[in-house]
mmCIF file of C-alpha atoms in Angstrom:
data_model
loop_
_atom_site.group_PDB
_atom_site.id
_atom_site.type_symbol
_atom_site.label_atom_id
_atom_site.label_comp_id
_atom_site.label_asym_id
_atom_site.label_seq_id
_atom_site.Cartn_x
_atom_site.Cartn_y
_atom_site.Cartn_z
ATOM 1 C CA UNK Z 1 17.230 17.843 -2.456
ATOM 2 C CA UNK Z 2 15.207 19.020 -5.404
ATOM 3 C CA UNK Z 3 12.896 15.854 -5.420
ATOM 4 C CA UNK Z 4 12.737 16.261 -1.989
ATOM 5 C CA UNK Z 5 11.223 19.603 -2.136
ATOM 6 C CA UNK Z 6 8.968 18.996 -4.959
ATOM 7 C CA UNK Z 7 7.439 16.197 -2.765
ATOM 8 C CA UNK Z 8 6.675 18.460 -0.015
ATOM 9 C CA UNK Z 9 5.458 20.606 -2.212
ATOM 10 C CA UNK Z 10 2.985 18.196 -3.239
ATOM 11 C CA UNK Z 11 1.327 17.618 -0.322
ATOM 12 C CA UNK Z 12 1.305 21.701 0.339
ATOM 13 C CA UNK Z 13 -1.971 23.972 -0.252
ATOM 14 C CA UNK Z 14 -2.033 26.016 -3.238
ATOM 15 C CA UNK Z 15 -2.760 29.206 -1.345
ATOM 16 C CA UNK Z 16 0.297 29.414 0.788
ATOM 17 C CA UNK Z 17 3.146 31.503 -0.152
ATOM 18 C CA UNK Z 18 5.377 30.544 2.476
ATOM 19 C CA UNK Z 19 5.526 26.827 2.244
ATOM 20 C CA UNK Z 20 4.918 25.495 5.526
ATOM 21 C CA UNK Z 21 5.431 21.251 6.101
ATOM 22 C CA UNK Z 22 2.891 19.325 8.505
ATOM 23 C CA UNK Z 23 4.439 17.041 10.886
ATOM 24 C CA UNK Z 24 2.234 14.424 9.126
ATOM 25 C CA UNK Z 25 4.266 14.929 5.992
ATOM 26 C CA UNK Z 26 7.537 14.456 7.788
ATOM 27 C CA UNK Z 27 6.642 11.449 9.091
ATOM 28 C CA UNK Z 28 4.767 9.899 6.166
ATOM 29 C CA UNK Z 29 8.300 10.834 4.483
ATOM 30 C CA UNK Z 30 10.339 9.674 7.108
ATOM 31 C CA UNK Z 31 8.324 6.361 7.500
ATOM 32 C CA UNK Z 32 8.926 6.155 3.510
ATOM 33 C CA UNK Z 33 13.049 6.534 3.675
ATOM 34 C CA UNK Z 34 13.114 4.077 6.445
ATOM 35 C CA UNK Z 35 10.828 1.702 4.359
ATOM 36 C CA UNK Z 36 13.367 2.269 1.298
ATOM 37 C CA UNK Z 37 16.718 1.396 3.711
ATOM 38 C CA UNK Z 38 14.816 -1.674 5.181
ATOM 39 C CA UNK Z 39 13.659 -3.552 2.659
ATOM 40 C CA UNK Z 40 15.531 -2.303 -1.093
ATOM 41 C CA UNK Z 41 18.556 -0.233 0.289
ATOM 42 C CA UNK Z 42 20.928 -2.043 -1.737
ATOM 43 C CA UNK Z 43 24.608 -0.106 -2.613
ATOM 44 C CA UNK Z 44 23.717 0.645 -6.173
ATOM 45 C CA UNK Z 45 20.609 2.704 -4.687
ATOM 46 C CA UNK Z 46 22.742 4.794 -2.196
ATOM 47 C CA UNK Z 47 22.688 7.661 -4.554
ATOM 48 C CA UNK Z 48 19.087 7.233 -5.627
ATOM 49 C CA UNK Z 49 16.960 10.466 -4.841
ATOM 50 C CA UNK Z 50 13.845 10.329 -3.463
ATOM 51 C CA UNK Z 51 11.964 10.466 -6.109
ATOM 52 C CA UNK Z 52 14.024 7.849 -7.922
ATOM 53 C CA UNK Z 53 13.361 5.160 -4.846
ATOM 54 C CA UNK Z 54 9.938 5.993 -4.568
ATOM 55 C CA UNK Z 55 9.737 5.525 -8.571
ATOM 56 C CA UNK Z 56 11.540 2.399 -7.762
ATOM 57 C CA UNK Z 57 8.773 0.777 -5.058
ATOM 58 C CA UNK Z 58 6.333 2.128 -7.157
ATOM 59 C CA UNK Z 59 7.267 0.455 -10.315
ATOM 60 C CA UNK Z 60 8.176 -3.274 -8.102
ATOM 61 C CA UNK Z 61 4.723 -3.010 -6.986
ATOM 62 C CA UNK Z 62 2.865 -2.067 -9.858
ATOM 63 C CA UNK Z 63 1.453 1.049 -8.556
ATOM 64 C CA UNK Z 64 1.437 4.001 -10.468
ATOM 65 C CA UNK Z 65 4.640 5.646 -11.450
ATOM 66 C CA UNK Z 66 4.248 8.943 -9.903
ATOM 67 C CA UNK Z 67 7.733 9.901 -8.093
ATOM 68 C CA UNK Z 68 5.691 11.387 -5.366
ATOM 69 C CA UNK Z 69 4.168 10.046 -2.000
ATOM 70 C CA UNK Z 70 0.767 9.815 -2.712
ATOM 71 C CA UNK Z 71 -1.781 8.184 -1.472
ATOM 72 C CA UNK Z 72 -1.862 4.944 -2.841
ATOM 73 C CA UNK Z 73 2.078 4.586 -1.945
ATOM 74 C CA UNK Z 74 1.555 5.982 1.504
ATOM 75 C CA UNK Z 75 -1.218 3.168 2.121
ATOM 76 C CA UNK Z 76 0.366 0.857 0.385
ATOM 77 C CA UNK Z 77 3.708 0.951 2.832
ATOM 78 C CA UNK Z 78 1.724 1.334 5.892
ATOM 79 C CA UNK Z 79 0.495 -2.009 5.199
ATOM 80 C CA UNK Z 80 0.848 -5.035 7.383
ATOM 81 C CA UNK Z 81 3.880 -7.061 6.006
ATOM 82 C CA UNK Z 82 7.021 -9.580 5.976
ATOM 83 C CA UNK Z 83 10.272 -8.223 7.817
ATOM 84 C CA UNK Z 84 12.236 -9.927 5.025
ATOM 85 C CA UNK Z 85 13.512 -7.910 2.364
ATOM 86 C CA UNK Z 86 11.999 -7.631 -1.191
ATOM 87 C CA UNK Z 87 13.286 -9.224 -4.708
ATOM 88 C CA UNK Z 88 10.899 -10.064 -7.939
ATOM 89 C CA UNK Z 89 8.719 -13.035 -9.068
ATOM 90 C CA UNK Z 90 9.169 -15.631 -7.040
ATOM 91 C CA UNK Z 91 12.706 -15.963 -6.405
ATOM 92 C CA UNK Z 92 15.026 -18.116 -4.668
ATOM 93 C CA UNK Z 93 17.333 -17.241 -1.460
ATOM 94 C CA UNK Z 94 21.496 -16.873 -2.860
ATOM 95 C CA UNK Z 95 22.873 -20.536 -3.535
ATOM 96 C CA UNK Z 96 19.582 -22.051 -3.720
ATOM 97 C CA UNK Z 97 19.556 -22.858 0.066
ATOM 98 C CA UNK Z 98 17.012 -26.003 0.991
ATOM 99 C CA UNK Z 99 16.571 -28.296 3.953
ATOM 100 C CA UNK Z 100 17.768 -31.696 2.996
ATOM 101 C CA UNK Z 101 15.629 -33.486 6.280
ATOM 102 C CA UNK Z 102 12.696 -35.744 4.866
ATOM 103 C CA UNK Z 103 10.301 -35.146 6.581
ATOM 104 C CA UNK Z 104 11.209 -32.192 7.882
ATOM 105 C CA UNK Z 105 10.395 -31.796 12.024
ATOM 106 C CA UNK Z 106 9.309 -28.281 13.491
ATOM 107 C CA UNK Z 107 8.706 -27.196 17.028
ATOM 108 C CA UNK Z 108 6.926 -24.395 18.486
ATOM 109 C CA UNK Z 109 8.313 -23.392 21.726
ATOM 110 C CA UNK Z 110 5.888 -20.630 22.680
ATOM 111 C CA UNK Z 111 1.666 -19.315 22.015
ATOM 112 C CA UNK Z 112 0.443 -16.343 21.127
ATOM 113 C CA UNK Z 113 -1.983 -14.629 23.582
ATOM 114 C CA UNK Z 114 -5.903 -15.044 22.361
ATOM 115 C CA UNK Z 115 -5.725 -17.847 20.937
ATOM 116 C CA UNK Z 116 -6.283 -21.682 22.126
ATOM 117 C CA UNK Z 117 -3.283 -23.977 22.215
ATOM 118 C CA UNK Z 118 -5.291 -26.593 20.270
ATOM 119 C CA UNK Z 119 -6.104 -23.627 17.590
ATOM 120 C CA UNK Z 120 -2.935 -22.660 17.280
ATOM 121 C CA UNK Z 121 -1.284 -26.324 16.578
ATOM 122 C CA UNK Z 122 -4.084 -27.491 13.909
ATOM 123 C CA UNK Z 123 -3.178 -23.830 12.127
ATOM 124 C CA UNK Z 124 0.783 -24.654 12.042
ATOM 125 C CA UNK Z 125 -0.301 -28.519 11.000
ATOM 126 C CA UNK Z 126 -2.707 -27.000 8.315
ATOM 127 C CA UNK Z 127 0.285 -24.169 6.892
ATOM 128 C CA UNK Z 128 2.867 -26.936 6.767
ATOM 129 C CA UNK Z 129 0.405 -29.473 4.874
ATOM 130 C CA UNK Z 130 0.156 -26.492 2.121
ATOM 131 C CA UNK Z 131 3.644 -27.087 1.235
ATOM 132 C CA UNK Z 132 3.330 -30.483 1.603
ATOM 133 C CA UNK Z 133 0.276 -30.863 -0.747
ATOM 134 C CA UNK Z 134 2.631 -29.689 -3.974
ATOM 135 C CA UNK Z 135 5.735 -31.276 -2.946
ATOM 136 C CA UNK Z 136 7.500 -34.676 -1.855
ATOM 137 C CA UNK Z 137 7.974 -33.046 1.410
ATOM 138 C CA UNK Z 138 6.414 -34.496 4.531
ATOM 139 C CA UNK Z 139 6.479 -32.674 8.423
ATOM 140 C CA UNK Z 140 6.400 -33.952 11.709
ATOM 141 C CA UNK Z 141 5.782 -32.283 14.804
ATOM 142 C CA UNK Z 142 8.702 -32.938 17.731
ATOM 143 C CA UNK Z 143 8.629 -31.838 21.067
ATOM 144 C CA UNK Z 144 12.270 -31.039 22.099
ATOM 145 C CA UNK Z 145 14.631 -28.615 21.306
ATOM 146 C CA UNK Z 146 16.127 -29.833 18.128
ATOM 147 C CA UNK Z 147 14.110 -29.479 14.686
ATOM 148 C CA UNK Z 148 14.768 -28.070 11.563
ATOM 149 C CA UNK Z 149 12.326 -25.165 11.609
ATOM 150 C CA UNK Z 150 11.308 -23.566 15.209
ATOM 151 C CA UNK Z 151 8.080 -21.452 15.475
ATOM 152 C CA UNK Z 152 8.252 -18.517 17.928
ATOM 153 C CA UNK Z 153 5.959 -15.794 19.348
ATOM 154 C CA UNK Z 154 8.306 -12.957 20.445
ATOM 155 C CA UNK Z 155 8.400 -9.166 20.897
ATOM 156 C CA UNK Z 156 10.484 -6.269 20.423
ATOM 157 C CA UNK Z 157 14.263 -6.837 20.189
ATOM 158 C CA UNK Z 158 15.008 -10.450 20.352
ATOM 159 C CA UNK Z 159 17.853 -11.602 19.847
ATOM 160 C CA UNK Z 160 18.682 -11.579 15.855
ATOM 161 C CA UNK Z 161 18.915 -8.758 15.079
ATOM 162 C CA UNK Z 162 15.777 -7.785 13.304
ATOM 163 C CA UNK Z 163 13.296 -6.302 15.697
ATOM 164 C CA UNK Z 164 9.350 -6.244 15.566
ATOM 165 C CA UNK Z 165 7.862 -3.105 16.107
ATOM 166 C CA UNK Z 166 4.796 -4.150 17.779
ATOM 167 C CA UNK Z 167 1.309 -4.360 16.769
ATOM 168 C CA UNK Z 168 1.305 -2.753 13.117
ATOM 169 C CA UNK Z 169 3.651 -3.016 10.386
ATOM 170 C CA UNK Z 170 5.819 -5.814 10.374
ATOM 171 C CA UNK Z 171 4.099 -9.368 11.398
ATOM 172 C CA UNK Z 172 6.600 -11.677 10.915
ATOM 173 C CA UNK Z 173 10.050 -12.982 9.533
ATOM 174 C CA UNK Z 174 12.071 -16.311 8.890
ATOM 175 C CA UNK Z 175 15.366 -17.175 7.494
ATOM 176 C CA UNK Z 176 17.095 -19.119 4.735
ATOM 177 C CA UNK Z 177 17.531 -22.695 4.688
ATOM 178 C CA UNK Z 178 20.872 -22.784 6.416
ATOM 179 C CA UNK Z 179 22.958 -26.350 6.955
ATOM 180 C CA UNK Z 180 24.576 -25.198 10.323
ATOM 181 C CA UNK Z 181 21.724 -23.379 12.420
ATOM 182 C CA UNK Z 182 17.974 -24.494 12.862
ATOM 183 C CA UNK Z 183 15.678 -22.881 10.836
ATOM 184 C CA UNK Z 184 13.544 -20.415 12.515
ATOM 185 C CA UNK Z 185 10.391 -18.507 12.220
ATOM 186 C CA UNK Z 186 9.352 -15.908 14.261
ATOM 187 C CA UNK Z 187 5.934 -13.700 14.876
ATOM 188 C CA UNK Z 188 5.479 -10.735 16.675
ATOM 189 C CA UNK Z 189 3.625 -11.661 19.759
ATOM 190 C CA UNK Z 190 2.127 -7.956 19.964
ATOM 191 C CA UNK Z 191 -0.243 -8.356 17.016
ATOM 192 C CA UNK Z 192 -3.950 -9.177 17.658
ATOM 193 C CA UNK Z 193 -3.096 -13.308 16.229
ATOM 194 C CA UNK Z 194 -6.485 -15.291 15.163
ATOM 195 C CA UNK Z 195 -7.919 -18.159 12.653
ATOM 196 C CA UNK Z 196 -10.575 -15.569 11.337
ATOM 197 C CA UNK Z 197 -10.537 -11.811 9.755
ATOM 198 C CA UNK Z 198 -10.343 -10.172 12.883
ATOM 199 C CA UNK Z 199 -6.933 -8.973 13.619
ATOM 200 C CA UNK Z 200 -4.196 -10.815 11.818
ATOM 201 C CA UNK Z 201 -4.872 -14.351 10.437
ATOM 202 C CA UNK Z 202 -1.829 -17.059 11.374
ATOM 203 C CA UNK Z 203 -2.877 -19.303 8.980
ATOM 204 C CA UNK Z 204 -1.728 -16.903 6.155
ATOM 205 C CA UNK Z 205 1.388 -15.720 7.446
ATOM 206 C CA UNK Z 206 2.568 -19.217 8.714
ATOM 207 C CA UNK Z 207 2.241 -20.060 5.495
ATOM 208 C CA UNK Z 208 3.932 -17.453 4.009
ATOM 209 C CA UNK Z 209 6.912 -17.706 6.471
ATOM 210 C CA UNK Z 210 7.468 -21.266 6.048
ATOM 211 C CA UNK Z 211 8.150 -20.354 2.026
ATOM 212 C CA UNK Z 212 10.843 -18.286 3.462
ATOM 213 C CA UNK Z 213 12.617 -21.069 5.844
ATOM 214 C CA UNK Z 214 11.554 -23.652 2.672
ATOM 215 C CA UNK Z 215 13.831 -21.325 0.481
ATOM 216 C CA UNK Z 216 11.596 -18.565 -1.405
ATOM 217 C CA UNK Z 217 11.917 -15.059 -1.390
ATOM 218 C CA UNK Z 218 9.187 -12.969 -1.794
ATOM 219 C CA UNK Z 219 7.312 -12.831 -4.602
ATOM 220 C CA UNK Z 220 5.767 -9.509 -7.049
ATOM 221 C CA UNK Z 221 2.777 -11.474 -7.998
ATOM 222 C CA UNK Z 222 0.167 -10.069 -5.556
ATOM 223 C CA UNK Z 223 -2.001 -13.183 -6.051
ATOM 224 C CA UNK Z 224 1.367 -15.195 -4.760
ATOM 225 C CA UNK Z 225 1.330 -16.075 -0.647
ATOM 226 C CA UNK Z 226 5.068 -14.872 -0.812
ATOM 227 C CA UNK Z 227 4.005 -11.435 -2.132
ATOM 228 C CA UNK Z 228 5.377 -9.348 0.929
ATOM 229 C CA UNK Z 229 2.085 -7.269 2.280
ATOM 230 C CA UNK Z 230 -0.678 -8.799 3.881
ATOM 231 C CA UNK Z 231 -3.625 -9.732 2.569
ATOM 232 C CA UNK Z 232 -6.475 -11.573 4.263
ATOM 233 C CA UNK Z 233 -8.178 -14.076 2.312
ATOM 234 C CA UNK Z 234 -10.740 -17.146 3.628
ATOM 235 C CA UNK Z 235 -8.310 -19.940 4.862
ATOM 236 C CA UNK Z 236 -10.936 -22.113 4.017
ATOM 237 C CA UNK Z 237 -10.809 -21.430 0.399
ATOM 238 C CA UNK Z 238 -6.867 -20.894 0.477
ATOM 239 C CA UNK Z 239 -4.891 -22.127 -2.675
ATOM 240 C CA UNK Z 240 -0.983 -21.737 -3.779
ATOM 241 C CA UNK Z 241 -1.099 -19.165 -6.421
ATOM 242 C CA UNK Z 242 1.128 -20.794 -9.937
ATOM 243 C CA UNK Z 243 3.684 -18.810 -8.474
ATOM 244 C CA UNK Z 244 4.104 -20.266 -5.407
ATOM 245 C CA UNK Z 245 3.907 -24.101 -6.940
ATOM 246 C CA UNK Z 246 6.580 -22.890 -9.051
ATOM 247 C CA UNK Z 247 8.836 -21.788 -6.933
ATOM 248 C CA UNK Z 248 8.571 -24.440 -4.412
ATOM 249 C CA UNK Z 249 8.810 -27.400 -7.035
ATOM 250 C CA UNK Z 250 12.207 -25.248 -8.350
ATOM 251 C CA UNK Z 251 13.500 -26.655 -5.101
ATOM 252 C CA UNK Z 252 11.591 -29.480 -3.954
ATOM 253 C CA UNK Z 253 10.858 -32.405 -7.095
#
C-alpha cells in the first residue's frame, strides 16, 4: 500500500494539500498492474509490491531503476508488442520444443484488410527465408488445411484463449513447437497491417512470430527481432541481430 501511495504521490502537484488522483493516473497504474499479471506474473512475484514489479520491468528492460511510473516506463509499456510472455536473452521455450518437419510447410488461411494478396504472400515468403538464411531449415508453402505452422488474421476473442485487444498494444502471438497440434501464428486483424512505416510493418512481426513457433522466447537484447516491443526498422536493410542467430542455431544445426 505504501509504494502504492508514494507512486501517486509522484505524479501529484506540489501545491495540493489534499492529495487528489487524476483518472489518468489510475489508469496509467491500472494499465501497469495488468501489464505486470500478463506478461511476468509468475507465483514468486505474487507478493511483490508495486514498486518492487515496476523495479522489476524496469531493471529486465534496462530502463532506469526508479520504482515509480514515470515517463519512460509509462511509454515504454504502452508500446506496440508480442502477446507472449517475457523471459531474458534469447531463451528457449521449456523442453527445448522444435519442429522436426524438413522443410517445414505453412499455410495462411486468411488476409489482412489494406493490403494486396500478392503483398502479403512475398512478405510471409521473405520472413520465413530469414530463418532459413542461418539455418538448415527450408519452407514450403501448402494450400490445405494441414501444415506445421498456420498464419492467421483474427480479432478479438478467438478461440485460444489469449485475446487481441484491437488496434494498439498487442500485435501478435504464436506458440511453442508442439508434436501433437499445428503450429500457429496469429495477428490481430484490427491493426493498420503494411510493407512500409506506416502503421504496423508485417514483415517485422512475421518474423518475429515465426521465432516463437521455431522455438525462441523473447529476447532482452533490444537490437534482437525477439525483443518483445515493436520497433520499426527498413525491411530492406533487415538483419538477425547475434542474438537471434544464436538462438536459432541452439536448435536448428
Amino acid at each position: 500500500m505504501l509504494s502504492t501511495l508514494l507512486l501517486l504521490t509522484f505524479f501529484l502537484p506540489c501545491c495540493l494539500s489534499i492529495p487528489i488522483v487524476s483518472s489518468d493516473v489510475l489508469d496509467d497504474l491500472n494499465f501497469f498492474k495488468d501489464y505486470f499479471q500478463r506478461f511476468f506474473f509468475i507465483k514468486e512475484s505474487q507478493d511483490y509490491t508495486v514498486e518492487d514489479q515496476l523495479r522489476f520491468l524496469q531493471h529486465f528492460f534496462k530502463l532506469e531503476e526508479t520504482g515509480l511510473l514515470d515517463e519512460p516506463t509509462r511509454a515504454f509499456i504502452r508500446q506496440p508488442r508480442c502477446g507472449i510472455r517475457d523471459t531474458a536473452d534469447y531463451s528457449l521455450f521449456p523442453g527445448r520444443p522444435i519442429i522436426t518437419n524438413n522443410p517445414i510447410t505453412y499455410s495462411l488461411i486468411n488476409y489482412p484488410e489494406g493490403m494486396k494478396k500478392r503483398t502479403v504472400d512475398e512478405v510471409l515468403q521473405k520472413a520465413t527465408q530469414v530463418w532459413s538464411s542461418v539455418t538448415p531449415l527450408e519452407f514450403q508453402r501448402v494450400y490445405s488445411l494441414e501444415s506445421d505452422i498456420e498464419f492467421a488474421f483474427l480479432a478479438g476473442e478467438h478461440g485460444d484463449g489469449y485475446p487481441f485487444d484491437g488496434e494498439g498494444n498487442i500485435l501478435a502471438h504464436a506458440f511453442a513447437p508442439n508434436p501433437d497440434y499445428q503450429g500457429a501464428v496469429h495477428f490481430d486483424s484490427d491493426e493498420r497491417w503494411s510493407y512500409t512505416n506506416r502503421g504496423i510493418n508485417l514483415f517485422l512481426v512475421a518474423v518475429h512470430e515465426l521465432g516463437h513457433a521455431l522455438g525462441l522466447e523473447h529476447s532482452q537484447d533490444p537490437d534482437s527481432i525477439m525483443f518483445p516491443n515493436y520497433q520499426y526498422q527498413d525491411p530492406k536493410f533487415f538483419q538477425l541481430s547475434n542474438d537471434d542467430i544464436r538462438g536459432i542455431q541452439k536448435l536448428y544445426h
